[in-house]
Amino acid sequence: MSIKSNLLAIQSSLPSHVTLVAVSKTKPVVDLMEAYDAGQRIFGENKIQEMSEKWEEMPKDIQWHMIGHVQTNKVKYMAEYVSLIHGVDSLKLLQEIDKQAQKHNRVINCLLQVYIAEEESKFGLDEKELEEILDSAEFKSLKNVEVVGLMGMATFTDNKVQIEKEFKHLKSLFDKFSIYNSQFTTLSMGMSGDYKMAIDCGSTMVRIGSSIFGGRN
Ligand SMILES: *Cc1c(COP(=O)(O)O)cnc(C)c1O
């Protein structure tokens, strides 16, 4: 199977309200260009340096999504061009994104990452922390960031019942916070192994890597 045929098969299986982020981390530019030539314009990367190198080399109508954990001191390297930052997990990081976005006279869209898995290693906020950030005066004063929704990763397991429970939990938080955050439009959940379940649970954005580009080392 080619990258193009993988991409087109997945793209045509998605409902029209679901956006596909092609997760291209570790893959060479030739592979991304194959997806680009097949019509893909949204790519997800998890390292800022790698994403910036690809941004410089590739066509400028691509939307670059940062899906990895972001260190505050590295925001400046992507502030000029990044189109959505999925993994925001603190007010401090939002404040830094705001500051760097201001330097480029733009508003950077972000998703707050919610901790829904059972694994210790995953990043993210719990419900209370989410509420504290969204309710804070500091957050409300930020002019150059817009929080447009939530992102989460389910536990890495074959247990479908557990994955479904975690996705439904994230969807319920999304619905709850959408009520008084009218800019909430995006619920980023689902990867190669679980995106169909994620869509059934209310995802509006799936992040798919290996099913498009093949396995990573
Ligand atoms: C790597 C990655 C993906 C894509 O994973 P696949 O299983 O290859 O589809 C999605 N989301 C995040 C946050 C990732 O780091």
Short mmCIF file of C-alpha atoms and ligand atoms in Angstrom, two decimals:
data_model
loop_
_atom_site.label_atom_id
_atom_site.label_comp_id
_atom_site.label_asym_id
_atom_site.label_seq_id
_atom_site.Cartn_x
_atom_site.Cartn_y
_atom_site.Cartn_z
CA MET A 1 0.00 0.00 0.00
CA SER A 2 1.28 3.46 -0.88
CA ILE A 3 1.06 6.53 1.32
CA LYS A 4 -1.38 7.98 -1.19
CA SER A 5 -3.73 5.01 -1.14
CA ASN A 6 -3.58 4.76 2.67
CA LEU A 7 -4.39 8.43 2.97
CA LEU A 8 -7.25 8.40 0.49
CA ALA A 9 -8.78 5.30 2.10
CA ILE A 10 -8.73 6.89 5.55
CA GLN A 11 -9.83 10.29 4.29
CA SER A 12 -12.85 8.80 2.51
CA SER A 13 -13.86 6.83 5.63
CA LEU A 14 -14.03 9.92 7.85
CA PRO A 15 -17.32 11.75 8.42
CA SER A 16 -17.22 15.27 6.98
CA HIS A 17 -17.09 16.96 10.41
CA VAL A 18 -13.85 15.13 11.32
CA THR A 19 -10.49 16.69 10.42
CA LEU A 20 -7.51 14.48 9.64
CA VAL A 21 -4.08 15.40 10.99
CA ALA A 22 -1.45 13.33 9.15
CA VAL A 23 1.13 12.56 11.83
CA SER A 24 4.46 12.64 10.02
CA LYS A 25 6.95 12.62 12.91
CA THR A 26 10.25 10.85 12.07
CA LYS A 27 9.24 10.56 8.39
CA PRO A 28 11.30 12.16 5.59
CA VAL A 29 10.04 15.08 3.51
CA VAL A 30 9.57 12.83 0.43
CA ASP A 31 6.96 10.87 2.37
CA LEU A 32 5.18 14.04 3.46
CA MET A 33 5.25 15.31 -0.12
CA GLU A 34 3.54 12.13 -1.29
CA ALA A 35 0.71 12.90 1.13
CA TYR A 36 0.77 16.57 0.11
CA ASP A 37 0.46 15.64 -3.57
CA ALA A 38 -2.53 13.48 -2.66
CA GLY A 39 -4.18 16.57 -1.19
CA GLN A 40 -3.23 16.48 2.50
CA ARG A 41 -2.56 19.92 3.99
CA ILE A 42 -2.52 19.31 7.76
CA PHE A 43 0.54 17.62 9.25
CA GLY A 44 1.30 16.81 12.88
CA GLU A 45 4.76 16.67 14.41
CA ASN A 46 5.91 16.14 17.97
CA LYS A 47 9.32 17.84 17.94
CA ILE A 48 9.62 21.56 17.29
CA GLN A 49 13.00 21.40 15.57
CA GLU A 50 11.93 18.66 13.16
CA MET A 51 8.67 20.48 12.42
CA SER A 52 10.52 23.76 11.72
CA GLU A 53 12.92 22.07 9.31
CA LYS A 54 10.01 20.56 7.40
CA TRP A 55 8.12 23.88 7.46
CA GLU A 56 11.11 25.63 5.87
CA GLU A 57 11.47 23.02 3.18
CA MET A 58 7.86 22.39 2.24
CA PRO A 59 5.03 24.35 0.54
CA LYS A 60 3.68 27.24 2.58
CA ASP A 61 0.00 26.29 2.37
CA ILE A 62 0.57 23.47 4.88
CA GLN A 63 -0.93 23.81 8.35
CA TRP A 64 1.51 22.54 10.97
CA HIS A 65 0.12 21.06 14.18
CA MET A 66 2.34 20.51 17.21
CA ILE A 67 1.04 17.34 18.87
CA GLY A 68 3.89 16.64 21.28
CA HIS A 69 4.70 17.96 24.72
CA VAL A 70 5.93 21.55 24.47
CA GLN A 71 8.72 23.06 26.53
CA THR A 72 8.19 26.71 27.34
CA ASN A 73 11.62 27.79 26.09
CA LYS A 74 10.97 26.32 22.63
CA VAL A 75 7.69 28.04 21.80
CA LYS A 76 9.55 30.87 20.09
CA TYR A 77 10.82 28.55 17.34
CA MET A 78 7.32 27.77 16.03
CA ALA A 79 5.39 30.93 16.95
CA GLU A 80 5.73 32.39 13.46
CA TYR A 81 3.91 29.60 11.69
CA VAL A 82 2.33 26.91 13.90
CA SER A 83 -1.38 26.57 13.23
CA LEU A 84 -2.56 24.51 16.24
CA ILE A 85 -0.77 23.39 19.42
CA HIS A 86 -2.51 20.28 20.79
CA GLY A 87 -0.59 19.53 23.97
CA VAL A 88 -0.96 22.60 26.17
CA ASP A 89 -1.04 21.63 29.83
CA SER A 90 -0.37 24.76 31.90
CA LEU A 91 -1.24 28.43 32.26
CA LYS A 92 2.46 29.21 32.16
CA LEU A 93 2.73 27.65 28.71
CA LEU A 94 -0.35 29.55 27.49
CA GLN A 95 1.24 32.78 28.70
CA GLU A 96 4.46 32.03 26.82
CA ILE A 97 2.53 31.15 23.63
CA ASP A 98 0.63 34.42 23.99
CA LYS A 99 3.87 36.38 24.38
CA GLN A 100 5.52 34.78 21.35
CA ALA A 101 2.37 35.05 19.21
CA GLN A 102 2.22 38.76 20.00
CA LYS A 103 5.72 39.24 18.58
CA HIS A 104 4.44 37.91 15.27
CA ASN A 105 1.17 39.78 15.46
CA ARG A 106 -0.92 36.66 15.39
CA VAL A 107 -3.31 34.58 17.45
CA ILE A 108 -2.22 30.99 18.00
CA ASN A 109 -4.92 28.37 18.42
CA CYS A 110 -4.35 25.82 21.18
CA LEU A 111 -5.98 22.75 22.69
CA LEU A 112 -5.70 21.93 26.37
CA GLN A 113 -4.48 18.40 26.89
CA VAL A 114 -6.55 16.39 29.33
CA TYR A 115 -5.24 13.40 31.21
CA ILE A 116 -7.64 10.55 30.53
CA ALA A 117 -5.39 7.48 30.49
CA GLU A 118 -4.36 5.23 33.32
CA GLU A 119 -0.67 5.45 32.42
CA GLU A 120 1.51 7.59 34.64
CA SER A 121 3.66 8.68 31.72
CA LYS A 122 1.05 10.68 29.84
CA PHE A 123 0.76 14.43 30.23
CA GLY A 124 -2.33 16.47 30.79
CA LEU A 125 -4.70 18.31 33.09
CA ASP A 126 -7.48 16.91 35.23
CA GLU A 127 -10.96 18.43 35.36
CA LYS A 128 -10.19 20.72 38.27
CA GLU A 129 -7.00 22.08 36.72
CA LEU A 130 -8.84 22.63 33.44
CA GLU A 131 -11.50 24.60 35.24
CA GLU A 132 -8.93 26.65 37.15
CA ILE A 133 -7.16 27.70 33.96
CA LEU A 134 -10.31 28.53 31.99
CA ASP A 135 -11.78 30.50 34.89
CA SER A 136 -8.65 32.46 35.74
CA ALA A 137 -8.31 36.19 35.14
CA GLU A 138 -4.79 35.57 33.81
CA PHE A 139 -6.14 33.30 31.10
CA LYS A 140 -8.96 35.65 30.20
CA SER A 141 -6.51 38.51 29.73
CA LEU A 142 -4.52 36.67 27.03
CA LYS A 143 -5.15 38.25 23.64
CA ASN A 144 -2.91 36.23 21.35
CA VAL A 145 -3.93 32.69 22.24
CA GLU A 146 -7.27 31.08 21.63
CA VAL A 147 -8.16 27.80 23.32
CA VAL A 148 -10.36 26.11 20.72
CA GLY A 149 -10.92 22.80 22.47
CA LEU A 150 -9.42 19.77 24.14
CA MET A 151 -7.04 16.94 23.29
CA GLY A 152 -6.48 13.59 24.93
CA MET A 153 -4.81 10.23 24.51
CA ALA A 154 -6.37 6.99 25.67
CA THR A 155 -4.44 4.27 27.48
CA PHE A 156 -2.31 2.09 25.18
CA THR A 157 -4.29 -1.11 25.56
CA ASP A 158 -6.35 -3.64 23.61
CA ASN A 159 -9.18 -3.21 26.10
CA LYS A 160 -11.83 -1.48 23.99
CA VAL A 161 -14.14 -0.99 26.96
CA GLN A 162 -11.49 1.02 28.75
CA ILE A 163 -10.61 3.12 25.69
CA GLU A 164 -14.27 3.87 25.13
CA LYS A 165 -14.69 4.90 28.75
CA GLU A 166 -11.73 7.30 28.49
CA PHE A 167 -12.94 8.86 25.24
CA LYS A 168 -16.44 9.30 26.62
CA HIS A 169 -15.00 10.98 29.67
CA LEU A 170 -13.10 13.45 27.49
CA LYS A 171 -16.20 14.11 25.38
CA SER A 172 -18.23 14.85 28.52
CA LEU A 173 -15.61 17.38 29.65
CA PHE A 174 -15.62 18.93 26.18
CA ASP A 175 -19.41 19.29 26.30
CA LYS A 176 -19.30 20.72 29.81
CA PHE A 177 -16.69 23.36 29.05
CA SER A 178 -18.21 24.18 25.64
CA ILE A 179 -21.20 25.67 27.39
CA TYR A 180 -19.32 28.73 28.57
CA ASN A 181 -16.40 28.65 26.11
CA SER A 182 -18.12 29.35 22.83
CA GLN A 183 -14.81 29.17 20.96
CA PHE A 184 -14.61 25.43 21.71
CA THR A 185 -14.91 23.71 18.33
CA THR A 186 -12.29 20.99 18.35
CA LEU A 187 -12.03 17.69 20.20
CA SER A 188 -8.74 16.04 19.20
CA MET A 189 -8.85 12.36 20.04
CA GLY A 190 -8.03 9.16 18.16
CA MET A 191 -4.90 7.71 16.57
CA SER A 192 -4.30 4.84 14.10
CA GLY A 193 -5.41 2.14 16.51
CA ASP A 194 -8.46 3.80 18.01
CA TYR A 195 -9.73 6.58 15.75
CA LYS A 196 -12.94 4.81 14.74
CA MET A 197 -13.90 4.44 18.38
CA ALA A 198 -12.88 8.05 19.01
CA ILE A 199 -15.17 9.28 16.23
CA ASP A 200 -18.05 7.22 17.62
CA CYS A 201 -17.39 8.95 20.96
CA GLY A 202 -17.50 12.47 19.48
CA SER A 203 -14.01 13.27 18.16
CA THR A 204 -13.79 16.08 15.60
CA MET A 205 -10.06 15.71 14.88
CA VAL A 206 -8.04 12.51 14.52
CA ARG A 207 -4.24 12.28 14.57
CA ILE A 208 -3.16 9.40 12.36
CA GLY A 209 0.46 8.43 11.66
CA SER A 210 1.37 4.80 11.13
CA SER A 211 -1.78 3.87 9.20
CA ILE A 212 -0.79 6.49 6.61
CA PHE A 213 3.01 6.49 6.58
CA GLY A 214 3.77 3.01 7.93
CA GLY A 215 5.44 2.06 11.19
CA ARG A 216 8.13 4.12 12.89
CA ASN A 217 11.39 2.82 14.38
C1 LIG B 1 2.55 9.68 17.29
C2 LIG B 1 1.29 10.29 17.74
C3 LIG B 1 0.08 10.04 17.07
C4 LIG B 1 -0.05 9.09 15.89
O1 LIG B 1 0.12 7.76 16.30
P1 LIG B 1 -0.18 6.55 15.28
O2 LIG B 1 -0.45 5.42 16.20
O3 LIG B 1 1.06 6.36 14.47
O4 LIG B 1 -1.34 6.91 14.46
C5 LIG B 1 -1.06 10.70 17.52
N1 LIG B 1 -1.03 11.55 18.56
C6 LIG B 1 0.12 11.81 19.22
C7 LIG B 1 0.08 12.77 20.35
C8 LIG B 1 1.30 11.20 18.84
O5 LIG B 1 2.42 11.47 19.52
#
